[in-house]
Amino acid sequence: MGIFGRVADSEWAERAAELRDLIEYHNQRYYLDDAPEITDAEFDALVSELTALELEHPELAVADSPTRKVWGQASTLFSEVRHLTPMMSLDKTTSYEELLAWAKRMERFISGDVAYTCELKIDGLAMSLLYEGGRLVRAATRGDGEVGEDVTANVATIAAVPHVLAAPAPDRVEVRGEIYMPVSAFDLLNRRQAEAGARTFINPRNAAAGSLRQKDPAVTAGRELAFWAYQLGTVEGGPTFSHHTDMLQWMRDAGFPVNPNIELVHGLEEVDGYCRRWLERRHSLDYEIDGAVIKVDDLAQRRELGATSRAPRWAIAYKFPPEEKTTLLEGIMVSIGRTGKATPFAMLKPVTVGGAKVSLATLHNEDQVRIKDVRPGDTVVVRRAGDVIPEVRGPVLGLRPEGLPEWQFPTACPVCGETLVRLDGESDTFCVNDRCPGQRVQRIAHFASRSAMDIEHLGERTVSQFCRAGLLADVADIYHLDYSKVAQFEGWGETSIANLAAAVEASKSRPLANLLVGLSIRHLGATGSQILARSLRHLDRIMDATSEELAAVEGVGPIIGASVQRFFATPANREVVERLRAAGLNFEGPAAPELAQVLVGKSVVVTGTLEGWSREEAEEAIKARGGKSPGSVSKKTTAVVVGSEPGAAKLAKAAQLGVPILDESAFADLLETGELPDPGDAAGAGRRDDEPAGTGG
Ligand code: IVH
């Protein structure tokens, strides 16, 4: 429910029609009769209400809504407009040394103290908004800097762009800034595109550009676009300004969203500090930035500095290293996982992006390949941000060779050759041959992996080698390895064999939950394994339980229950388990829990870095008390624990759903008591302060 909670569902359409009539009526009084009956603020409130209503209920939007046009003008969408003052570009730096060189160049024109405004460089679309008599008359893209495109009708649908200014304004004033799409809105839009089987957007910037370049403003109105104002262009008439910071303040007063992370600093060391800080923090924002923009604050100094033919001397862009690069998609292959899942992955011409060399990236499943529309031979955009795994975002369509065929998902398993199966309503495709060597290697390697039995020296390559030599056929064979045969492989001396044997021996006493994880039971992950081990406390009880009994365990549910039951009902699996028992593996679960199970039925999401817990420890602490700690926020989330540099999407989602946000001390209380703090003193719940006004719901 959004801000129109007070109006019953059936009344929305009626209210929208009423608002449209009112706005049309007052537009006529203002423009035709020159006799307004209400104040500008009252008029603006009507437009804001209608805009928000249409954003919240896109089905109510009609093409000729007054939110979609600037009154009194024929549509000029995409016609050429010459900027009153050219929109110049910026010189760029990537280092402190280059910043120093810039300051040195300025010393030829100005002397004395220089104050700098440091701003975030928003990765969106530069926009020029022209106001005459305090009203929006034209919105234009940058174009080549001299001539742009008229996008007034589309920009007029963006809630963050005021139609009428709220402060005394120069007769004619041009506000410049960046149109962008919040990351959370971009994620949502792409999810919707994917659900509709439509092509997804590569990044928020492309999505914003695509949303703005619509012939029908109703489409733009349905997309969540926002705006940060950061510069004035042409100014005719008072008030006059002496500093950039004054202009920023005026823009705030006039009703523009001005980014809260702008700082006025003295000296280049502070400038450098600002840039480094935001390079670190860039992912804590709900919008993308690709650097910082440093501007001389004093407008008199700016005039003395002037400009070269392409850029002002008084400003410079500090560019961050890119997190997206393009490269050639050389091929798409399919790998077979331990459950038989066939996962397509991209083979890329190696490219360094986000600080790492990338040559492979998962494409998840057949549908993902289709909605991203990537084809072998395409130039694709690859993204790697922070420590997130690399991702293929989509093709650069302009560079696609003519006639490039679509990629087809293989019909046969690339390892065993059996037919691949995709069930109705499922997005994943499977090799269902239990004897598939591809699956076997993955299953054994997973059993030995750290998250399961943690058998060092038994990685995927070794497992594959041992399987090929006939030393391993299933996980129980690990405990009957013929070490005399291992000794014949290259690189296996006495010490390495002794190490492997010791690791195999040590694995026999791993907790039951790890053994369950190691068995590769479909749908059963680490959390489900722990719950089963803790509640049924012996593998025999788990094996003998009916699917109903399993599903009845708090936190398990029917899908896992049925899958676990099916696994142990399969004679081949039972046989492996008996051989593991004979080898002496631990089948017993932990003794009754010592910790009070205060979080049973609760779901607590952790984001950002906490001081007292690592991420794993925090999640463990939640699970050890009977709670869940999933990786994303939903309406079932009890609370979100926020450390430093939290994930923007999670915070935005929590704010949107009204999920309580806890700081570290409230988290400690929650672990002890299972209680949330009183809403009155909850740590910082709700809206983030760097959200532009009017984009919330
Ligand atoms: S000021 C003459 N401030 O960066 C100075 N630009 O290469 C005009 N940008 O096209 C620009 N954030 O689209 C300025 N805080 C900011 C900015 C910013 C992003 C973009 C803008 C411009 C490009 C310059």
XYZ file of C-alpha atoms and ligand atoms in Angstrom:
721
model
C 0.000 0.000 0.000
C 1.485 3.326 -0.981
C 0.735 6.896 -0.083
C -2.804 6.584 -1.361
C -3.815 4.225 1.371
C -6.583 6.596 2.342
C -8.361 6.197 -0.972
C -10.186 2.913 -1.510
C -9.063 0.824 -4.506
C -12.137 1.563 -6.595
C -11.706 5.291 -6.075
C -8.226 5.631 -7.546
C -9.359 5.931 -11.133
C -12.030 8.407 -10.124
C -9.568 10.572 -8.209
C -7.113 10.508 -11.138
C -9.836 11.679 -13.544
C -10.873 14.401 -11.119
C -7.263 15.586 -10.776
C -6.825 15.651 -14.537
C -9.902 17.821 -14.954
C -8.810 20.164 -12.168
C -5.311 20.550 -13.598
C -6.661 21.149 -17.102
C -9.093 23.758 -15.724
C -6.382 25.636 -13.805
C -3.979 25.428 -16.745
C -6.597 27.204 -18.845
C -7.144 29.898 -16.184
C -3.369 30.408 -15.983
C -2.336 30.227 -19.622
C -5.450 31.334 -21.558
C -7.113 33.805 -19.205
C -3.987 34.956 -17.400
C -6.178 34.769 -14.291
C -5.033 31.971 -11.976
C -7.493 30.968 -9.278
C -5.072 29.040 -7.102
C -1.471 29.556 -6.022
C 1.421 27.873 -7.807
C 2.010 25.711 -4.743
C -1.592 24.521 -4.744
C -1.380 23.789 -8.455
C 1.883 21.915 -7.984
C 0.323 19.821 -5.229
C -2.385 18.679 -7.659
C 0.205 17.713 -10.271
C 2.332 15.910 -7.687
C -0.647 13.955 -6.422
C -1.615 12.899 -9.931
C 1.968 12.024 -10.886
C 2.401 9.887 -7.804
C -0.983 8.251 -8.347
C -0.079 7.387 -11.927
C 3.335 6.098 -10.904
C 1.773 3.880 -8.308
C -0.938 2.662 -10.661
C 0.527 2.747 -14.163
C -2.724 1.253 -15.428
C -4.367 4.633 -14.659
C -1.957 6.564 -16.850
C -3.537 7.965 -19.997
C -1.485 9.326 -22.853
C -2.909 12.840 -22.704
C -2.599 13.222 -18.942
C -1.471 16.718 -17.923
C 1.468 15.042 -16.143
C 2.777 14.134 -19.559
C 2.744 17.462 -21.294
C 3.870 20.959 -20.722
C 0.699 22.902 -21.223
C 0.238 25.243 -24.119
C 2.797 23.555 -26.395
C 2.494 21.116 -29.231
C 4.553 18.005 -28.669
C 8.121 18.644 -29.727
C 9.442 15.285 -28.578
C 12.944 14.602 -29.915
C 13.166 17.722 -32.048
C 16.579 19.413 -32.032
C 17.231 22.200 -29.553
C 20.240 24.484 -29.387
C 21.500 24.949 -25.810
C 21.523 28.580 -24.625
C 24.900 27.891 -23.002
C 26.870 24.958 -24.434
C 27.004 21.861 -22.205
C 30.734 21.307 -22.024
C 32.430 18.090 -21.047
C 34.968 17.673 -18.266
C 38.677 16.910 -18.250
C 39.430 13.657 -16.478
C 41.944 12.407 -13.930
C 42.470 9.051 -12.285
C 45.177 9.867 -9.730
C 46.337 12.295 -7.073
C 49.281 13.274 -9.315
C 46.893 14.359 -12.055
C 44.865 16.338 -9.515
C 48.066 18.150 -8.526
C 48.818 18.877 -12.186
C 45.327 20.322 -12.601
C 45.821 22.602 -9.585
C 49.192 23.672 -10.999
C 47.573 24.631 -14.308
C 45.033 26.740 -12.442
C 47.802 28.688 -10.693
C 48.510 30.436 -14.009
C 45.090 32.097 -13.780
C 44.271 32.465 -10.091
C 46.183 32.764 -6.863
C 45.403 32.361 -3.188
C 43.168 29.982 -1.380
C 40.900 27.732 -3.441
C 37.853 26.004 -1.981
C 36.535 22.992 -3.877
C 33.105 21.405 -3.950
C 33.446 17.648 -4.249
C 30.456 15.936 -5.823
C 29.635 12.411 -6.835
C 29.776 11.787 -10.560
C 26.371 10.282 -11.181
C 26.302 7.669 -13.932
C 23.150 8.711 -15.726
C 22.137 11.108 -18.476
C 23.006 14.788 -18.421
C 19.863 16.906 -18.626
C 19.182 20.587 -19.156
C 15.950 21.897 -17.612
C 14.875 25.370 -18.675
C 12.515 27.386 -16.444
C 10.889 30.646 -17.497
C 8.891 32.623 -14.978
C 9.470 29.744 -12.563
C 7.836 27.134 -14.815
C 9.409 24.258 -16.684
C 9.336 25.060 -20.383
C 11.896 22.693 -21.854
C 13.976 19.648 -21.032
C 16.811 18.699 -23.356
C 19.485 16.024 -23.535
C 23.134 17.025 -23.820
C 23.510 15.785 -27.398
C 26.828 17.014 -28.787
C 26.953 19.775 -26.185
C 25.701 22.434 -28.636
C 22.501 20.799 -29.854
C 20.450 18.277 -27.870
C 17.059 16.628 -28.140
C 13.831 17.963 -26.716
C 12.519 15.448 -24.182
C 10.179 17.770 -22.292
C 7.102 15.565 -22.515
C 8.979 12.593 -21.084
C 10.910 14.468 -18.411
C 7.674 16.104 -17.253
C 6.538 12.682 -16.029
C 9.476 12.375 -13.588
C 8.250 13.124 -10.084
C 11.606 14.528 -8.909
C 11.587 17.249 -11.601
C 9.556 20.252 -10.400
C 7.148 21.813 -12.890
C 6.880 24.979 -10.829
C 9.746 26.336 -8.744
C 9.236 26.724 -5.015
C 11.695 29.629 -4.500
C 12.002 33.083 -6.087
C 13.665 32.287 -9.393
C 15.622 34.161 -12.065
C 13.374 35.084 -15.049
C 15.108 32.433 -17.025
C 17.208 29.742 -15.436
C 18.653 26.515 -16.683
C 19.151 23.760 -14.125
C 21.496 20.974 -15.097
C 21.765 17.599 -13.553
C 21.610 13.905 -14.089
C 18.576 11.745 -14.789
C 19.204 8.273 -13.386
C 17.456 5.082 -12.443
C 17.951 3.890 -8.836
C 19.655 0.483 -8.659
C 16.668 -0.976 -6.782
C 14.303 0.253 -9.530
C 16.634 -1.164 -12.181
C 16.664 -4.579 -10.491
C 12.881 -4.551 -10.248
C 12.473 -3.456 -13.874
C 14.783 -6.240 -15.061
C 12.917 -8.795 -12.975
C 9.676 -7.671 -14.593
C 11.238 -7.733 -18.058
C 12.476 -11.275 -17.405
C 9.080 -12.424 -16.130
C 7.493 -11.050 -19.291
C 10.141 -12.840 -21.382
C 11.414 -9.459 -22.603
C 15.024 -8.445 -23.086
C 16.696 -7.119 -19.922
C 18.633 -3.861 -19.671
C 22.419 -3.909 -19.334
C 22.769 -1.321 -16.577
C 20.800 1.450 -14.853
C 22.214 4.030 -17.235
C 20.976 2.167 -20.335
C 17.643 1.572 -18.658
C 17.322 5.296 -17.907
C 18.270 6.195 -21.482
C 15.820 3.659 -22.911
C 13.075 4.912 -20.610
C 13.655 8.500 -21.695
C 13.791 7.728 -25.394
C 10.160 6.679 -25.597
C 7.730 8.032 -28.154
C 4.961 7.500 -25.628
C 5.483 9.452 -22.389
C 3.193 6.948 -20.626
C 6.025 4.408 -20.890
C 8.485 6.855 -19.311
C 5.941 7.587 -16.585
C 5.830 3.886 -15.703
C 9.590 3.736 -15.135
C 11.083 4.919 -11.869
C 13.455 7.678 -12.944
C 15.019 10.205 -10.593
C 17.128 13.342 -10.841
C 20.075 14.993 -9.066
C 20.594 18.707 -9.814
C 24.264 19.834 -9.754
C 24.842 22.908 -11.903
C 23.237 26.074 -13.277
C 23.593 26.948 -16.944
C 22.037 30.148 -18.281
C 20.822 32.507 -15.533
C 18.981 35.711 -16.530
C 17.760 38.055 -13.789
C 18.188 37.783 -10.025
C 18.931 36.312 -7.551
C 22.637 36.388 -8.277
C 25.151 33.915 -6.894
C 28.768 34.295 -5.799
C 29.581 30.658 -5.047
C 28.643 27.263 -6.417
C 27.458 26.271 -2.949
C 24.950 29.181 -3.113
C 23.598 27.813 -6.373
C 23.267 24.358 -4.853
C 21.351 25.864 -1.907
C 19.059 27.770 -4.263
C 18.355 24.576 -6.221
C 17.434 22.820 -2.970
C 15.143 25.713 -2.007
C 13.559 25.696 -5.452
C 12.565 22.070 -5.000
C 15.311 20.150 -6.808
C 16.869 17.058 -5.322
C 20.518 17.932 -4.614
C 22.778 15.068 -3.636
C 23.464 15.054 0.139
C 27.029 13.767 -0.336
C 28.443 17.023 -1.670
C 31.299 18.435 0.439
C 33.096 21.770 0.463
C 36.801 21.158 1.141
C 40.119 23.036 1.185
C 43.235 21.558 -0.343
C 43.822 18.687 -2.697
C 44.558 16.197 0.045
C 41.003 16.530 1.222
C 39.813 16.250 -2.368
C 41.816 13.051 -2.730
C 40.373 11.761 0.559
C 36.826 12.383 -0.712
C 37.529 10.495 -3.944
C 39.097 7.522 -2.152
C 36.294 7.367 0.394
C 33.631 7.216 -2.300
C 35.579 4.714 -4.358
C 35.278 2.435 -1.313
C 31.668 3.271 -0.604
C 30.261 3.385 -4.098
C 28.130 0.278 -3.613
C 26.428 1.583 -0.508
C 24.364 3.946 -2.688
C 21.118 3.147 -4.490
C 22.461 4.772 -7.672
C 25.577 4.227 -9.699
C 28.490 6.633 -9.690
C 31.552 6.437 -11.902
C 33.736 8.942 -10.100
C 33.709 12.337 -8.438
C 33.476 15.838 -9.920
C 35.659 18.511 -8.329
C 34.630 22.138 -8.879
C 36.137 25.475 -7.833
C 33.511 26.952 -5.511
C 34.160 30.686 -6.019
C 32.402 31.918 -9.169
C 34.762 34.908 -9.514
C 37.696 32.483 -9.617
C 35.791 30.424 -12.164
C 35.425 33.448 -14.432
C 39.176 34.079 -14.270
C 39.888 30.470 -15.091
C 37.554 30.330 -18.086
C 37.448 27.331 -20.369
C 39.322 25.614 -23.167
C 37.401 24.793 -26.331
C 35.942 21.649 -24.809
C 35.991 21.897 -21.024
C 36.016 24.442 -18.203
C 39.341 24.840 -16.381
C 37.539 25.133 -13.038
C 36.248 21.587 -12.835
C 37.620 18.110 -13.287
C 36.232 14.594 -13.203
C 38.027 12.018 -11.037
C 37.166 8.737 -12.736
C 36.925 5.455 -10.838
C 38.212 2.279 -12.492
C 35.372 0.848 -14.593
C 33.355 -2.109 -13.320
C 32.016 -2.876 -16.746
C 33.956 -3.748 -19.864
C 33.050 -5.163 -23.223
C 34.635 -8.283 -24.618
C 33.983 -11.007 -27.161
C 31.680 -13.872 -26.200
C 33.670 -16.704 -27.757
C 31.213 -19.439 -26.925
C 28.554 -20.758 -24.576
C 29.160 -24.132 -22.911
C 27.079 -26.169 -20.510
C 28.481 -27.624 -17.290
C 26.880 -30.465 -15.346
C 26.569 -29.987 -11.597
C 26.350 -32.547 -8.812
C 22.554 -32.698 -8.963
C 22.701 -33.039 -12.750
C 21.783 -29.405 -13.312
C 23.005 -28.220 -16.708
C 24.277 -24.656 -16.339
C 25.230 -22.594 -19.380
C 28.304 -20.439 -18.987
C 29.999 -17.823 -21.117
C 33.487 -18.336 -22.471
C 34.879 -14.848 -22.814
C 37.911 -13.385 -24.444
C 39.827 -12.639 -21.196
C 39.228 -9.118 -19.939
C 40.345 -7.286 -16.787
C 37.380 -5.732 -15.053
C 36.760 -4.649 -11.463
C 40.344 -5.592 -10.605
C 40.286 -9.197 -11.851
C 40.799 -11.088 -15.061
C 37.551 -12.639 -16.240
C 37.250 -15.376 -18.844
C 34.235 -17.361 -17.611
C 30.865 -16.237 -16.289
C 27.716 -18.153 -15.461
C 24.610 -17.560 -17.556
C 22.418 -19.417 -15.013
C 19.872 -21.137 -17.258
C 18.257 -21.306 -20.681
C 15.833 -18.424 -20.037
C 18.616 -16.125 -18.852
C 20.475 -16.636 -22.123
C 17.301 -15.808 -24.007
C 16.265 -12.695 -22.075
C 19.809 -11.367 -22.146
C 19.847 -12.288 -25.825
C 23.544 -13.126 -25.859
C 24.890 -15.127 -28.790
C 28.351 -16.571 -29.423
C 30.147 -13.966 -31.535
C 28.511 -11.034 -29.731
C 30.464 -8.275 -28.057
C 29.057 -8.379 -24.538
C 29.120 -6.168 -21.464
C 30.815 -7.931 -18.543
C 30.405 -6.570 -15.050
C 32.383 -7.328 -11.936
C 31.689 -5.039 -9.008
C 33.527 -5.420 -5.702
C 33.801 -9.071 -4.748
C 30.591 -10.005 -6.552
C 31.026 -12.800 -9.095
C 31.420 -11.624 -12.693
C 28.293 -11.367 -14.781
C 27.438 -11.026 -18.462
C 24.912 -8.198 -18.628
C 24.009 -8.315 -22.304
C 25.154 -7.765 -25.880
C 26.210 -4.534 -27.538
C 23.621 -4.813 -30.285
C 25.281 -2.198 -32.463
C 28.309 -4.476 -32.793
C 26.417 -7.709 -33.539
C 27.589 -9.301 -36.797
C 24.761 -9.615 -39.297
C 22.883 -12.898 -39.251
C 24.418 -14.071 -35.950
C 22.315 -17.104 -34.968
C 20.657 -17.476 -31.566
C 22.286 -19.972 -29.234
C 20.394 -23.218 -28.732
C 20.460 -25.085 -25.440
C 21.972 -28.547 -26.126
C 19.543 -31.479 -26.130
C 22.148 -33.982 -24.870
C 24.373 -33.968 -21.773
C 27.856 -32.835 -22.874
C 29.435 -35.414 -20.535
C 27.391 -38.626 -20.848
C 25.354 -37.916 -23.982
C 21.975 -38.747 -22.390
C 19.004 -36.538 -23.235
C 18.703 -33.422 -21.068
C 15.329 -32.817 -19.409
C 13.583 -29.565 -18.587
C 10.359 -30.033 -16.662
C 7.334 -27.840 -17.285
C 7.342 -24.732 -15.142
C 11.009 -25.124 -14.140
C 13.790 -22.882 -15.339
C 16.561 -25.443 -14.910
C 17.533 -28.271 -17.245
C 18.899 -31.561 -15.907
C 20.924 -34.569 -16.899
C 18.875 -37.298 -15.167
C 21.400 -40.068 -15.682
C 22.576 -41.015 -12.168
C 25.638 -42.673 -13.635
C 26.712 -39.572 -15.573
C 30.467 -39.205 -14.945
C 30.097 -35.426 -14.922
C 27.658 -35.554 -12.032
C 29.751 -38.155 -10.257
C 32.883 -36.016 -10.207
C 30.916 -32.992 -8.999
C 29.163 -35.024 -6.298
C 32.386 -36.479 -4.930
C 34.219 -33.157 -5.097
C 31.305 -31.493 -3.301
C 31.355 -34.193 -0.589
C 35.048 -33.411 -0.022
C 34.590 -29.624 -0.133
C 34.968 -27.313 2.813
C 31.229 -26.733 3.255
C 30.715 -30.513 3.585
C 33.326 -33.021 4.817
C 36.296 -30.681 4.352
C 38.786 -33.225 2.995
C 41.834 -31.231 2.021
C 43.848 -32.402 -1.021
C 40.727 -33.813 -2.687
C 39.717 -31.030 -5.041
C 37.776 -31.326 -8.289
C 40.827 -31.998 -10.442
C 42.078 -34.831 -8.218
C 38.603 -36.335 -7.964
C 38.277 -36.236 -11.724
C 41.669 -37.933 -12.106
C 40.795 -40.632 -9.545
C 37.407 -41.240 -11.191
C 38.987 -41.669 -14.595
C 41.467 -44.163 -13.124
C 38.612 -46.130 -11.562
C 39.655 -45.355 -7.971
C 36.442 -43.518 -7.143
C 32.898 -44.221 -8.281
C 30.938 -42.776 -5.351
C 31.565 -40.903 -2.114
C 31.962 -44.069 -0.024
C 34.945 -45.086 -2.148
C 36.865 -42.189 -0.571
C 37.159 -44.330 2.561
C 38.527 -47.311 0.638
C 41.063 -45.548 -1.560
C 43.828 -47.773 -2.837
C 46.777 -45.557 -1.890
C 49.253 -47.837 -3.667
C 47.522 -46.852 -6.912
C 47.446 -43.186 -5.917
C 51.229 -43.402 -5.471
C 51.542 -44.155 -9.170
C 50.175 -40.738 -10.164
C 52.592 -37.965 -10.853
C 53.028 -35.581 -7.916
C 51.822 -38.021 -5.241
C 54.764 -38.702 -2.926
C 54.678 -40.215 0.523
C 53.965 -36.940 2.294
C 51.064 -35.939 0.094
C 49.534 -39.403 0.391
C 49.914 -39.287 4.186
C 48.264 -35.851 4.207
C 45.355 -37.077 2.107
C 44.905 -40.174 4.281
C 44.908 -38.031 7.434
C 42.329 -35.649 5.944
C 40.109 -38.589 4.954
C 40.407 -40.014 8.474
C 39.615 -36.668 10.119
C 36.477 -36.295 8.007
C 34.907 -39.332 9.663
C 34.089 -37.309 12.762
C 32.547 -34.296 10.974
C 29.137 -33.192 12.275
C 26.026 -34.899 10.895
C 24.910 -31.649 9.232
C 28.096 -31.620 7.135
C 27.526 -35.209 6.092
C 23.977 -34.344 5.013
C 25.286 -31.413 2.987
C 27.850 -33.751 1.419
C 25.254 -36.200 0.167
C 24.004 -33.725 -2.502
C 20.327 -34.191 -1.744
C 18.385 -31.878 -4.034
C 16.923 -28.780 -2.286
C 18.743 -29.622 0.978
C 21.315 -26.922 1.728
C 23.369 -26.018 4.784
C 20.441 -24.569 6.735
C 18.082 -27.504 6.135
C 20.862 -29.953 6.995
C 21.514 -28.229 10.302
C 17.858 -28.164 11.179
C 17.453 -31.871 10.425
C 20.629 -32.824 12.287
C 19.601 -30.758 15.291
C 15.999 -31.866 15.469
C 16.189 -35.581 14.508
C 19.714 -36.060 15.856
C 20.621 -39.278 14.068
C 20.959 -40.179 10.416
C 18.885 -43.333 10.960
C 15.950 -41.241 12.179
C 16.266 -38.944 9.176
C 16.489 -41.898 6.769
C 13.468 -43.608 8.249
C 11.232 -40.543 8.512
C 8.286 -40.173 6.129
C 8.184 -37.074 3.961
C 5.334 -35.751 6.154
C 7.411 -36.193 9.303
C 10.326 -34.400 7.660
C 8.141 -31.601 6.341
C 6.674 -31.094 9.808
C 10.075 -30.091 11.199
C 10.068 -26.319 11.703
C 11.997 -24.717 8.860
C 11.993 -27.762 6.544
C 8.754 -27.802 4.542
C 7.279 -30.190 1.959
C 9.752 -29.706 -0.901
C 12.821 -30.588 1.174
C 10.842 -33.252 3.050
C 9.855 -35.049 -0.145
C 13.323 -34.733 -1.629
C 15.075 -36.144 1.457
C 12.604 -39.018 1.666
C 13.064 -39.774 -2.049
C 16.842 -39.748 -1.696
C 16.932 -42.281 1.121
C 14.246 -44.432 -0.498
C 16.582 -44.995 -3.439
C 18.412 -48.316 -2.876
C 21.686 -47.124 -4.432
C 21.827 -44.166 -2.024
C 20.970 -46.394 0.934
C 23.781 -48.687 -0.038
C 26.297 -45.823 -0.123
C 25.118 -44.700 3.330
C 25.636 -48.212 4.727
C 29.165 -48.274 3.353
C 29.799 -44.891 5.004
C 28.504 -46.331 8.286
C 30.813 -49.315 7.926
C 33.721 -46.930 7.325
C 32.999 -45.394 10.721
C 31.526 -41.998 9.822
C 29.690 -40.028 12.464
C 25.902 -40.376 12.053
C 24.973 -38.677 15.309
C 23.621 -35.169 15.547
C 24.483 -32.619 18.226
C 23.184 -33.019 21.753
C 20.119 -30.992 22.693
C 20.730 -27.323 21.936
C 22.310 -25.368 24.770
C 21.225 -22.032 23.370
C 17.725 -20.704 23.969
C 15.907 -21.021 20.661
C 14.614 -17.459 20.736
C 14.617 -16.934 16.969
C 12.515 -19.893 15.850
C 10.257 -18.753 13.009
C 12.183 -15.504 12.618
C 14.173 -14.459 9.597
C 17.016 -11.978 10.101
C 19.018 -10.589 7.171
C 22.564 -9.301 7.792
C 24.111 -6.700 5.480
C 27.371 -4.762 5.681
C 30.316 -5.305 8.004
C 29.677 -5.703 11.733
C 32.374 -5.047 14.277
C 31.735 -7.917 16.669
C 30.842 -10.666 14.207
C 32.023 -11.770 10.793
C 29.143 -12.260 8.356
C 29.335 -16.049 8.848
C 29.412 -15.732 12.627
C 26.376 -13.470 12.615
C 24.447 -15.887 10.421
C 25.577 -18.825 12.561
C 24.465 -17.027 15.712
C 21.001 -16.521 14.188
C 20.710 -20.131 13.053
C 22.044 -21.479 16.357
C 19.043 -19.838 18.001
C 16.586 -21.424 15.608
C 16.282 -18.476 13.189
C 16.951 -18.167 9.498
C 19.368 -15.783 7.827
C 18.616 -15.559 4.123
C 20.565 -13.422 1.673
C 17.717 -11.152 0.652
C 14.954 -9.082 2.189
C 11.328 -10.063 1.672
C 8.038 -9.405 3.385
C 8.761 -12.391 5.624
C 11.937 -10.767 6.995
C 11.724 -10.039 10.726
C 14.582 -7.523 10.775
C 17.619 -6.363 8.827
C 20.899 -6.002 10.741
C 22.995 -3.257 9.226
C 26.744 -2.868 9.598
C 29.022 -0.440 7.804
C 28.704 -0.306 4.023
C 25.458 -2.227 3.766
C 23.943 -3.387 0.473
C 21.861 -0.598 -1.042
C 19.271 -2.896 -2.558
C 18.669 -4.610 0.793
C 18.272 -1.316 2.622
C 15.953 0.055 -0.027
C 13.852 -3.107 0.073
C 13.680 -3.013 3.880
C 12.602 0.618 3.821
C 10.018 -0.124 1.135
C 8.548 -3.040 3.098
C 8.824 -1.324 6.478
C 11.090 -4.067 7.853
C 12.792 -2.936 11.114
C 16.474 -2.025 10.682
C 18.776 -2.918 13.595
C 22.228 -1.723 14.478
C 24.781 -3.958 16.121
C 23.666 -3.415 19.702
C 20.013 -4.030 18.841
C 21.198 -7.220 17.123
C 22.953 -8.339 20.309
C 19.671 -7.777 22.205
C 17.757 -9.704 19.581
C 20.104 -12.699 19.914
C 19.667 -12.688 23.645
C 15.951 -12.085 23.962
C 14.467 -12.718 20.539
C 12.738 -9.334 20.909
C 12.867 -6.379 18.542
C 13.496 -2.931 20.006
C 10.464 -0.667 20.481
C 9.668 1.013 17.174
C 10.313 4.332 18.905
C 13.968 3.633 19.556
C 14.800 1.285 16.668
C 18.102 2.219 15.103
C 17.560 4.299 12.017
C 14.555 2.498 10.556
C 13.006 3.737 7.349
C 14.099 5.993 4.560
C 17.710 6.584 3.581
C 18.778 10.178 3.594
C 20.370 10.061 0.155
C 17.127 9.212 -1.565
C 15.798 11.939 -3.791
C 12.536 13.467 -2.670
C 9.489 12.037 -4.330
C 10.831 8.698 -5.523
C 9.509 6.829 -2.528
C 6.040 5.341 -2.446
S 29.188 19.209 -13.820
C 30.983 21.858 -17.033
N 28.600 17.539 -11.897
O 29.597 14.065 -16.093
C 30.591 20.958 -15.930
N 28.669 16.688 -14.116
O 31.923 14.484 -18.277
C 29.339 20.269 -16.219
N 28.085 14.327 -14.297
O 28.081 15.248 -18.956
C 29.135 19.010 -15.533
N 27.709 13.986 -12.162
O 26.578 14.125 -17.310
C 28.795 17.685 -13.221
N 28.041 16.203 -10.088
C 28.240 16.355 -11.406
C 28.078 15.288 -12.315
C 28.309 15.496 -13.667
C 27.713 13.442 -13.367
C 28.245 14.008 -15.736
C 27.523 14.924 -16.655
C 28.529 15.385 -17.671
C 29.693 14.474 -17.427
C 30.992 15.212 -17.599
